[in-house]
Coordinates of C-alpha atoms and ligand atoms in Angstrom, one line a residue:
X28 CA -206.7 98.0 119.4
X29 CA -209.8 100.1 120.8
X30 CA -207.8 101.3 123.7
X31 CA -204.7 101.9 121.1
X32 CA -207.0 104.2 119.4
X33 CA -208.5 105.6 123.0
X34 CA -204.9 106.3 123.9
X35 CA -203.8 108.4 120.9
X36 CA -207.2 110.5 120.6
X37 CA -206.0 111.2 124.4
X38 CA -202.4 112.1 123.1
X39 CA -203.8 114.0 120.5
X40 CA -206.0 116.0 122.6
X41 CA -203.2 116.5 125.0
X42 CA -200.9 117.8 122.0
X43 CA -203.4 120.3 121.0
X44 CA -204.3 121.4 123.9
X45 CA -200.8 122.1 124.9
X46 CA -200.1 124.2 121.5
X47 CA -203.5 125.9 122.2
X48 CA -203.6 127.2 125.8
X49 CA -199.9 128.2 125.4
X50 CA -198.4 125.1 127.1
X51 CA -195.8 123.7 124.6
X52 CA -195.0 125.3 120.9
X53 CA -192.8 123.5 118.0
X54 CA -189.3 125.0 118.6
X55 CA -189.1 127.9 115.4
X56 CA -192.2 126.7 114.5
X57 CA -192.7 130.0 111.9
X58 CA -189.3 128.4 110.1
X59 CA -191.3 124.7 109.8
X60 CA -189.8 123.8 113.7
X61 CA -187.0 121.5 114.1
X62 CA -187.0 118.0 114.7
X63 CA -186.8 117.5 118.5
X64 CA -186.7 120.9 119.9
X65 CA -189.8 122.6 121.7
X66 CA -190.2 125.8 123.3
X67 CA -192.4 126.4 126.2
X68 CA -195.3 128.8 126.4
X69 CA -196.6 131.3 129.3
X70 CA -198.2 128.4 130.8
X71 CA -195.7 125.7 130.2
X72 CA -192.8 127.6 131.7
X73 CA -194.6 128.4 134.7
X74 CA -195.4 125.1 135.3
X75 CA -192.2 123.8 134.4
X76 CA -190.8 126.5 137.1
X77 CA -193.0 125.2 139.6
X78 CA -191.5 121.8 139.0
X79 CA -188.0 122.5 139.1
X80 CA -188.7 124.7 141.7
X81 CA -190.4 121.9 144.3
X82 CA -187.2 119.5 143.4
X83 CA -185.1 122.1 144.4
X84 CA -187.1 122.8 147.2
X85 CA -187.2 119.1 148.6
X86 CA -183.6 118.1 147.0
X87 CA -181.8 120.8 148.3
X88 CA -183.2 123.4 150.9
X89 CA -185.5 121.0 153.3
X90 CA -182.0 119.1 153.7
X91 CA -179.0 119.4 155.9
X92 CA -176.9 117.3 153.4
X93 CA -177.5 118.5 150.1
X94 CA -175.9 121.4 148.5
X95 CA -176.8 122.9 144.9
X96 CA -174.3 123.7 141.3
X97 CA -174.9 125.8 138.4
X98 CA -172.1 124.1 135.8
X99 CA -171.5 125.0 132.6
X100 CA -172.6 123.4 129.5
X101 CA -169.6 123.1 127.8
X102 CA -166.3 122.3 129.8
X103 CA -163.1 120.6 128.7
X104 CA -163.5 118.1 126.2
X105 CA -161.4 115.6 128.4
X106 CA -164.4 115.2 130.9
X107 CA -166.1 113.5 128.2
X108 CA -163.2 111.2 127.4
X109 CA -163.0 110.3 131.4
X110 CA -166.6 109.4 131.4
X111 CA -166.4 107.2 128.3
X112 CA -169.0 109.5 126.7
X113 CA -166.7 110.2 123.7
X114 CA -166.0 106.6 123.4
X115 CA -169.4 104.9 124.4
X116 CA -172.4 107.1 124.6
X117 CA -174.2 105.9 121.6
X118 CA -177.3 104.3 120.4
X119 CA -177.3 101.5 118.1
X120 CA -178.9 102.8 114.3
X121 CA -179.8 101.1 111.1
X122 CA -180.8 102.9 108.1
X123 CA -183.8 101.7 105.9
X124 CA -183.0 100.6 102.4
X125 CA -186.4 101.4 100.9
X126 CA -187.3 104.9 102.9
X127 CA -184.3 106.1 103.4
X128 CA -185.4 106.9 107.3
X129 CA -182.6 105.9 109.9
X130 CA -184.0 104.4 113.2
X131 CA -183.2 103.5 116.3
X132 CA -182.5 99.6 116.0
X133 CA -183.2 99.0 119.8
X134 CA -186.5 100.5 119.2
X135 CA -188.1 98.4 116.5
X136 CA -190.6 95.5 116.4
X137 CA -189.6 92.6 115.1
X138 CA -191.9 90.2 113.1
X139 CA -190.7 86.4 112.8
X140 CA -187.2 87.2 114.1
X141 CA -186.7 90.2 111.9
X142 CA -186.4 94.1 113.0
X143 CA -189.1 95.5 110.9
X144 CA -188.7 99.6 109.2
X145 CA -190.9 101.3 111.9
X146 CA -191.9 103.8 109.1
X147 CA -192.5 102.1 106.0
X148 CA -192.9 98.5 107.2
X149 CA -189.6 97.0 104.9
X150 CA -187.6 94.3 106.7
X151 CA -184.5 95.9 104.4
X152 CA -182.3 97.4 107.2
X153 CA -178.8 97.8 107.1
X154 CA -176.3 96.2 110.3
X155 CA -176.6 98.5 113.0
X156 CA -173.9 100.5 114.1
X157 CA -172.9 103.3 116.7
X158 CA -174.0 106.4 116.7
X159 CA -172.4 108.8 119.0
X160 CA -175.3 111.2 120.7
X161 CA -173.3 114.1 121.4
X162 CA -173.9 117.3 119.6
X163 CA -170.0 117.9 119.0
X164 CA -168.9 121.6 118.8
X165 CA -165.8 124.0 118.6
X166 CA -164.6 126.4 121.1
X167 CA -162.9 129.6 119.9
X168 CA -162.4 130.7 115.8
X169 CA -160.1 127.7 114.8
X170 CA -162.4 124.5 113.9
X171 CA -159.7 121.7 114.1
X172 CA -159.6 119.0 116.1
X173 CA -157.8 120.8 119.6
X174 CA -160.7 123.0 119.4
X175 CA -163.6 120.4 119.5
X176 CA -165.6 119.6 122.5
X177 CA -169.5 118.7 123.3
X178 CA -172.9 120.0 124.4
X179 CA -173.3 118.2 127.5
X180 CA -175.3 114.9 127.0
X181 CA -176.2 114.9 131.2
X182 CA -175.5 117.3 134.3
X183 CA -173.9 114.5 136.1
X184 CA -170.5 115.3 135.2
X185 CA -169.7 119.0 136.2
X186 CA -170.6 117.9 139.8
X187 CA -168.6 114.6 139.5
X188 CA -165.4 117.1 138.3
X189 CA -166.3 119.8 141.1
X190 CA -166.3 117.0 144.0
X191 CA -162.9 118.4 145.6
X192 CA -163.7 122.1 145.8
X193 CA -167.4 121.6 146.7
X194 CA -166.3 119.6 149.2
X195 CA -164.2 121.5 150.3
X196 CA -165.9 125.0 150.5
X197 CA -169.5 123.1 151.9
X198 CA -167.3 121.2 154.6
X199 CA -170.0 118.5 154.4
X200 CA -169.2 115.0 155.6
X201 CA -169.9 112.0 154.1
X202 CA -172.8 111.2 153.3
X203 CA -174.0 114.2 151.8
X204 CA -174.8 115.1 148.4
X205 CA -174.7 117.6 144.9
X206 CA -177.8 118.9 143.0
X207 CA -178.2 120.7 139.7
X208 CA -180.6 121.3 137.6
X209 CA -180.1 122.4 133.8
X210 CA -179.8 121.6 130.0
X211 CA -179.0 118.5 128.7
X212 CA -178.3 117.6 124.8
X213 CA -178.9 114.7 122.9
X214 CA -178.5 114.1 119.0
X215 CA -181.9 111.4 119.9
X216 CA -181.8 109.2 116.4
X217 CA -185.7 109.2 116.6
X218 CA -186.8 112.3 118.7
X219 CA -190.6 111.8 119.0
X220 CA -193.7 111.1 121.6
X221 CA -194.1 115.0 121.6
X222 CA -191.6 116.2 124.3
X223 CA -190.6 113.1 125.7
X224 CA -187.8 112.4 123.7
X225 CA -186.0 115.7 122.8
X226 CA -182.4 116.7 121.4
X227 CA -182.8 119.5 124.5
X228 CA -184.3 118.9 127.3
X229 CA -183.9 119.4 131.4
X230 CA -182.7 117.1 134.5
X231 CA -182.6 117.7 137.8
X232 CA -179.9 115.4 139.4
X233 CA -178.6 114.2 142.5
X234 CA -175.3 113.0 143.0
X235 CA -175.5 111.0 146.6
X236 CA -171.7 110.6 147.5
X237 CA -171.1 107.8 150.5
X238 CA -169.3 105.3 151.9
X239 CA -169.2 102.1 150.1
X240 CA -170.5 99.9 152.3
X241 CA -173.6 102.9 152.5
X242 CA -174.6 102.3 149.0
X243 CA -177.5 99.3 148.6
X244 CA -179.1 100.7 151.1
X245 CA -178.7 104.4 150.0
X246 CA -179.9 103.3 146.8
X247 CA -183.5 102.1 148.4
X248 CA -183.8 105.0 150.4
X249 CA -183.6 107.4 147.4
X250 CA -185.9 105.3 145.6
X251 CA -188.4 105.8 148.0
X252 CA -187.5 109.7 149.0
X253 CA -188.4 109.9 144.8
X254 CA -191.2 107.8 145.0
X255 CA -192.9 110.5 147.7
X256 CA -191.7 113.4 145.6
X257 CA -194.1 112.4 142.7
X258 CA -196.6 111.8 144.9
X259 CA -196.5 115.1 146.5
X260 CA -196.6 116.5 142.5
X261 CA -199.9 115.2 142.3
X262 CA -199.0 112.0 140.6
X263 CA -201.0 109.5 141.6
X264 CA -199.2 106.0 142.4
X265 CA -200.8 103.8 139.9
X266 CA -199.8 105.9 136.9
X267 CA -196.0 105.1 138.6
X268 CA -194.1 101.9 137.9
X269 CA -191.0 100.6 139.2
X270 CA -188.7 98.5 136.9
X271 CA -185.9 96.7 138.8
X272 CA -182.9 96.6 136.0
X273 CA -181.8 93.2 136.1
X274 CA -178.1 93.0 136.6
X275 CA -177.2 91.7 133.1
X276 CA -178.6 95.0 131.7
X277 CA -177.4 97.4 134.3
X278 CA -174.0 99.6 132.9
X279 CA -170.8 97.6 133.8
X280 CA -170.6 100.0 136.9
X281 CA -173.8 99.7 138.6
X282 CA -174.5 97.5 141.5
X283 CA -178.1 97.7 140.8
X284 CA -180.7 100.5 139.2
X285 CA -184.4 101.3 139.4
X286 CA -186.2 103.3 136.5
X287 CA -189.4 104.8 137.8
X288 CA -191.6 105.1 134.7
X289 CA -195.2 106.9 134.0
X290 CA -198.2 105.3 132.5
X291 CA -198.4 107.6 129.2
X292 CA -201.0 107.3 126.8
X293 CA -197.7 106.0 124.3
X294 CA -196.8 103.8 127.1
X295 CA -195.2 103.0 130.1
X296 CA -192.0 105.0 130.3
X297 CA -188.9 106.1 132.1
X298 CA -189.3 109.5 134.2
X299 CA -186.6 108.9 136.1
X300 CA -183.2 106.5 136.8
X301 CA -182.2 105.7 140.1
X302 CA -178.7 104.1 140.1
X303 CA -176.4 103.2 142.5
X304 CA -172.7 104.0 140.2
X305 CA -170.2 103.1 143.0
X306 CA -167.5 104.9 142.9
X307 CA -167.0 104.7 138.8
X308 CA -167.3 108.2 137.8
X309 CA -165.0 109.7 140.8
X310 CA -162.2 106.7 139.6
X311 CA -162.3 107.9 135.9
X312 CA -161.5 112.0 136.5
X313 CA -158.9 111.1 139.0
X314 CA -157.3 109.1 137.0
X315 CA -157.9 111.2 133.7
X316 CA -156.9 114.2 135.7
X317 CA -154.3 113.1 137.9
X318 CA -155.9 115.1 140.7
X319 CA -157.0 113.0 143.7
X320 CA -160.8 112.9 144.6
X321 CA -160.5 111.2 147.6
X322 CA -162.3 111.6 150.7
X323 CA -160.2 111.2 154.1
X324 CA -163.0 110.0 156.1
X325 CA -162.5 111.2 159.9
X326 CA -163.8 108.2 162.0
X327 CA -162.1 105.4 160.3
X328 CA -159.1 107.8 159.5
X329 CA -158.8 106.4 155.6
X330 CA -158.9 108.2 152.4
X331 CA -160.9 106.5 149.6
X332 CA -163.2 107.4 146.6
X333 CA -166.7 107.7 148.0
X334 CA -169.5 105.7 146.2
X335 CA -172.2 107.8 145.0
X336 CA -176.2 107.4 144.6
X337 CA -177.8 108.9 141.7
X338 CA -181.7 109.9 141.4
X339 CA -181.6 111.3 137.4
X340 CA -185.1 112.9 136.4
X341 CA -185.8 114.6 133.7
X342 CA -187.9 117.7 134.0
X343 CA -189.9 117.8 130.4
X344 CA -190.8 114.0 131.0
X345 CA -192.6 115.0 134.0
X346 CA -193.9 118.2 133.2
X347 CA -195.5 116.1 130.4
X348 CA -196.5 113.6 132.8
X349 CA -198.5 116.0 135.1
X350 CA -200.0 117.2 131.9
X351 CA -201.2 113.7 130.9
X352 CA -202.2 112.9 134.8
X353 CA -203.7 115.9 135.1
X354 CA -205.8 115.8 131.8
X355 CA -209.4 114.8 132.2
X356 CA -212.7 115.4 129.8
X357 CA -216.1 114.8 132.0
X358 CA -219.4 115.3 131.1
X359 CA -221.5 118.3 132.7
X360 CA -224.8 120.4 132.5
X361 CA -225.0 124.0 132.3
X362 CA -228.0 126.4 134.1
X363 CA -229.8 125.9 131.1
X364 CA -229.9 122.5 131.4
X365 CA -227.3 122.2 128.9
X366 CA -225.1 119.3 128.6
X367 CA -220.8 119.7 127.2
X368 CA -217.4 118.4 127.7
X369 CA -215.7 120.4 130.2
X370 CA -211.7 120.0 129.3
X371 CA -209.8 120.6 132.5
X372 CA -206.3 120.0 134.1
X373 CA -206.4 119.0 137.4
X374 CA -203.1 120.1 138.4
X375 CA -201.9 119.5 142.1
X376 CA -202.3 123.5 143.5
X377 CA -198.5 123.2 143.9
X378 CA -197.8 122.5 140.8
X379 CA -200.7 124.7 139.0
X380 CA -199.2 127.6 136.4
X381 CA -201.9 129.8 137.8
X382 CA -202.9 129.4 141.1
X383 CA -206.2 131.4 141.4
X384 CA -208.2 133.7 138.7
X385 CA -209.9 136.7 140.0
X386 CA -213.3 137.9 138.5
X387 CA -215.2 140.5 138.4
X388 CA -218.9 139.5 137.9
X389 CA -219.1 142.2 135.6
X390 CA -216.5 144.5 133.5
X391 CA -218.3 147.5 133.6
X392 CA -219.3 148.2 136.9
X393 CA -216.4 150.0 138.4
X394 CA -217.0 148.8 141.5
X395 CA -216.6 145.0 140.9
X396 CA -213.0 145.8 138.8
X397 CA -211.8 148.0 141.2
X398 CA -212.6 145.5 143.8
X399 CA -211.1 142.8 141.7
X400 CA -208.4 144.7 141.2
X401 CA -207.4 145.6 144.5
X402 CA -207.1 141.7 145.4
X403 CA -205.1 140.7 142.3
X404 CA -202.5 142.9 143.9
X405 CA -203.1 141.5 147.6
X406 CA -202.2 138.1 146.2
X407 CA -199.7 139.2 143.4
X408 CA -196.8 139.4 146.0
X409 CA -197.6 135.9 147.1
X410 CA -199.0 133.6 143.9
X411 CA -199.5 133.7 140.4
X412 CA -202.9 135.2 140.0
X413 CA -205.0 136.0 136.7
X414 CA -206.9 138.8 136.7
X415 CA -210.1 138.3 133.7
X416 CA -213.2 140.5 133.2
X417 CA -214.3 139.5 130.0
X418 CA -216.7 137.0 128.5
X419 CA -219.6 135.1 130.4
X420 CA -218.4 134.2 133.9
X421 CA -219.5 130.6 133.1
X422 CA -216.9 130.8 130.2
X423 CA -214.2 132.0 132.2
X424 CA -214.4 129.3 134.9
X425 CA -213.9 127.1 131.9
X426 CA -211.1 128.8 130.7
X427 CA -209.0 128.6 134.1
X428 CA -210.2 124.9 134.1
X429 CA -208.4 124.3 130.6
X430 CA -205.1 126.1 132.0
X431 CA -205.2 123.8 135.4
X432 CA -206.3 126.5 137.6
X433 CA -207.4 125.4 140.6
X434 CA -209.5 128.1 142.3
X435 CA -211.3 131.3 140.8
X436 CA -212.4 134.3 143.2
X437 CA -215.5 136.0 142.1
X438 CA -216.0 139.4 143.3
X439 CA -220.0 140.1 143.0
X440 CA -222.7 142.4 144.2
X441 CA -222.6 140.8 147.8
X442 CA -219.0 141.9 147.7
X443 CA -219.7 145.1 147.5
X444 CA -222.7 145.5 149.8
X445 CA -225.0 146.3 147.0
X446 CA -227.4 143.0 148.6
X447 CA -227.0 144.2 152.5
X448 CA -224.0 144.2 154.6
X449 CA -224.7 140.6 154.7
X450 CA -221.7 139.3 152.9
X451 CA -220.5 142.8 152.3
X452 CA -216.6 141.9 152.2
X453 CA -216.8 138.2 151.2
X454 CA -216.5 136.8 147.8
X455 CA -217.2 133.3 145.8
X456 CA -214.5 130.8 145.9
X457 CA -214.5 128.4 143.0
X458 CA -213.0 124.9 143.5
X459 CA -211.8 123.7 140.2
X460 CA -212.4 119.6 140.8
X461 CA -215.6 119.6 142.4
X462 CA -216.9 123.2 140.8
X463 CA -218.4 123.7 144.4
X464 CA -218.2 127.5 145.1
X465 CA -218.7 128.9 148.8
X466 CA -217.8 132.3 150.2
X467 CA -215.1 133.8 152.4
X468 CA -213.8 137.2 154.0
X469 CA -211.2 138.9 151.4
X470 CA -209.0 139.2 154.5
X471 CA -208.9 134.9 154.2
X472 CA -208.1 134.3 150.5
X473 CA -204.3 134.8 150.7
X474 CA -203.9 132.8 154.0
X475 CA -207.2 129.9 152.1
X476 CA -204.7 130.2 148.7
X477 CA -201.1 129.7 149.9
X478 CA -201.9 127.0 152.5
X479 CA -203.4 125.0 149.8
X480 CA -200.3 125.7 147.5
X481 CA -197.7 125.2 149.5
Ligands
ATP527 P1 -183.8 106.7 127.6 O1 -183.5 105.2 127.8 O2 -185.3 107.0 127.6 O3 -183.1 107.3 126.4 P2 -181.8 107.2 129.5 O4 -181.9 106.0 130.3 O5 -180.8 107.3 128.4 O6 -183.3 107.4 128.8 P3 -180.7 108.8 131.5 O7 -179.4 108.9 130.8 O8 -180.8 107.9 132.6 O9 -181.8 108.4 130.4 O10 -181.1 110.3 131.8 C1 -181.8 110.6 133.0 C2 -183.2 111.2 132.7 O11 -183.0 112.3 131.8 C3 -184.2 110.3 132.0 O12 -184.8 109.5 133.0 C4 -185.1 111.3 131.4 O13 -186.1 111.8 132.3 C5 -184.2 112.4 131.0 N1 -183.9 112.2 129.5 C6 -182.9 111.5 129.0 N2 -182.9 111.6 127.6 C7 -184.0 112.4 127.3 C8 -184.5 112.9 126.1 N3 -184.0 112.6 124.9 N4 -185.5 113.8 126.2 C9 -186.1 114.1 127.4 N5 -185.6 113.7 128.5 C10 -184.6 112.9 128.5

């Protein structure tokens, strides 16, 4: 119970640190917000950038056989149909009789066999039944039924239905794969753990396409090829859990799933589903579409549906998961011998909003800004740098600490040569983890900073 209590204090803090530094905001939050929907702040996007940005980095450019898509979020509502979206993408809900709430049936505690009202504590729940998650829409000025189609629930599908022409203009050979990152909807029954579960949210998917017999194997390899990817984010490996679906509980079409899950303070939780389809999805369009999706595979000179590999992340999970790693209160003393809590994020550099803040020991000594000034824009072109003169400069360190910041440059009277041409040209370089500061040539920060970054 303690460490129940230990763990929402830390959720707590997380939340309002999030809304405070500019992180995460309530989506509308002026109009009372709306249930499920967040909007990201200067910080928040930056780091969520970053993120996507790495993926893409390691999904896509570092390899030979990936190539990218940007698909659109609506398309024809008959890609849904193919799927089996419009027919079986649902949750299962029950309705309270005594609040009136509806809840996610899956979701709630039972207590001597029964599912128990997870906001009021009643055991009066109705049968559950099936509700669809797609936010349906209508295309064009008629609203009937021809018109009607859906915010995309997953990415997955515009590359499954762009196989053939990306395929064709890539001129990649089996294996090889599809990413895309964008916006994905869900009408979530119970949105709720802050941005965890959302109605809008990000993923950043792979679609692995193979040959069948390629597949198990495929399927471990991008488990593990995930498994470093969080690690290079700064996430350490015993915040990370892998959960081995058994095969009772894996979709009809899997031959075998892993969910890699984060240690929140709500719980442990999926980040991530790693799922080896076969070759279900490609089946369903060509069928649906009566356009063929095969692949004529060159060595074995046969045509047949390639299986596929899918690593599915989502990227405001993990951005809330490097916020929760990352968040840490310790214990320190001051010059004067005074003791506080110093709040600070301790980002990977990579995946830090701001890389560096720059400081001038003093705001009005012209020297000092224009000195600070002059290596804001040496680094500018290179990293996101923050330029701050005002306040204390013990206050400032604290405030780059809160944000994640990961190294401060302080330009002082040394800098300038007002102490002797001693460590005339040489400034203070603040280490956010250990707080150690040591000096280097301003002709070394940019090479110090982006090595560490990237
Ligand atoms: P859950 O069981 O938690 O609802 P899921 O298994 O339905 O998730 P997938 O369909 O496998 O999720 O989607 C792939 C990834 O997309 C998830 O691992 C998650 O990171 C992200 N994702 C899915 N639904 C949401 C949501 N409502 N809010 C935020 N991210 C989501």
């Amino acid at each position: 119970m303690a460490q129940d209590k230990s763990a929402s204090e830390r959720m707590e803090k997380i939340v309002s640190l999030c809304k405070r530094r500019g992180f995460i905001f309530q989506s509308g939050e002026i109009y009372g917000g709306l249930n499920g929907f967040w909007d990201y702040g200067p910080l928040g996007t930056e780091l969520k950038r970053n993120l996507k940005d790495f993926w893409w980095r390691r999904m896509v450019r570092e390899r030979d056989d990936v190539v990218g898509m940007d698909g659109s979020i609506l398309m024809n509502r008959q890609v849904w149909v193919a799927s089996g979206h419009e027919e079986t993408f649902s949750d299962p809900m029950v309705d309270c009789r005594i609040c009136q709430s509806r809840l996610r049936a899956d979701q709630l505690q039972e207590k001597g066999g029964r599912k128990q009202c997870s906001v009021c504590g009643s055991f009066d729940l109705t049968e559950p039944r099936a509700f669809n998650l797609m936010f349906k829409t209508y295309v064009g000025a008629t609203e009937d039924e021809s018109a009607v189609t859906y915010l995309r629930p997953e990415t997955a599908q515009a590359i499954f239905v762009q196989f053939k022409n990306i395929l064709e203009v890539s001129r990649k050979k089996l294996p090889f794969g599809i990413a895309q990152v964008g916006k994905a909807f869900r009408n979530e029954i119970n949105p709720r753990n802050f941005t965890f579960r959302s109605r809008e949210f990000e993923q950043m998917e792979l679609e692995y396409f193979c040959r069948p017999e390629e597949g198990p194997q495929l399927l471990e390899y991008w488990l593990n090829e995930r498994l470093k990817f969080y690690a290079d984010i700064g996430i350490a490996s015993d915040l990370l859990h892998v959960h081995k679906i058994p095969p009772e509980e894996c979709a009809h079409y899997s031959k075998g799933t892993y969910d890699i899950e984060f240690a929140f303070p709500f719980g442990v939780q999926e980040l991530e589903g790693v799922a080896y389809r076969t070759d279900y999805d490609l089946t369903q369009h060509q069928n649906a579409s009566g356009k063929s999706l095969e692949y004529f595979d060159e060595e074995s000179k046969q045509r047949y549906i390639p299986h596929v590999v899918e690593p599915s992340a989502g990227v405001d999970r993990t951005t809330l998961a490097l916020i929760c790693a990352a968040f840490d209160e310790e214990q320190v003393t001051d010059e004067k011998g005074k003791v506080e809590t110093r709040t600070v994020l301790r980002f990977h550099p990579r995946m830090a909003p701001i890389k560096c803040g720059v400081f001038p020991l003093l705001k009005n000594n012209d020297r000092l800004v224009r000195q600070a000034r002059e290596i804001v824009e040496l680094l500018r072109p290179h990293l996101m740098v923050f330029y701050d003169e005002s306040g204390a400069i013990g206050r400032r360190y604290r405030r780059q600490d809160e944000a994640g910041t990961p190294f401060g440059v302080t330009v002082d009277f040394d800098t300038i040569g007002e102490n002797g041409p001693a460590n005339q040209g040489t400034v203070t370089i603040r280490e956010r983890d250990s707080m150690k500061q040591h000096r280097i040539g301003i002709t070394e920060i940019k090479s110090f900073l982006i090595e560490k970054i990237s």
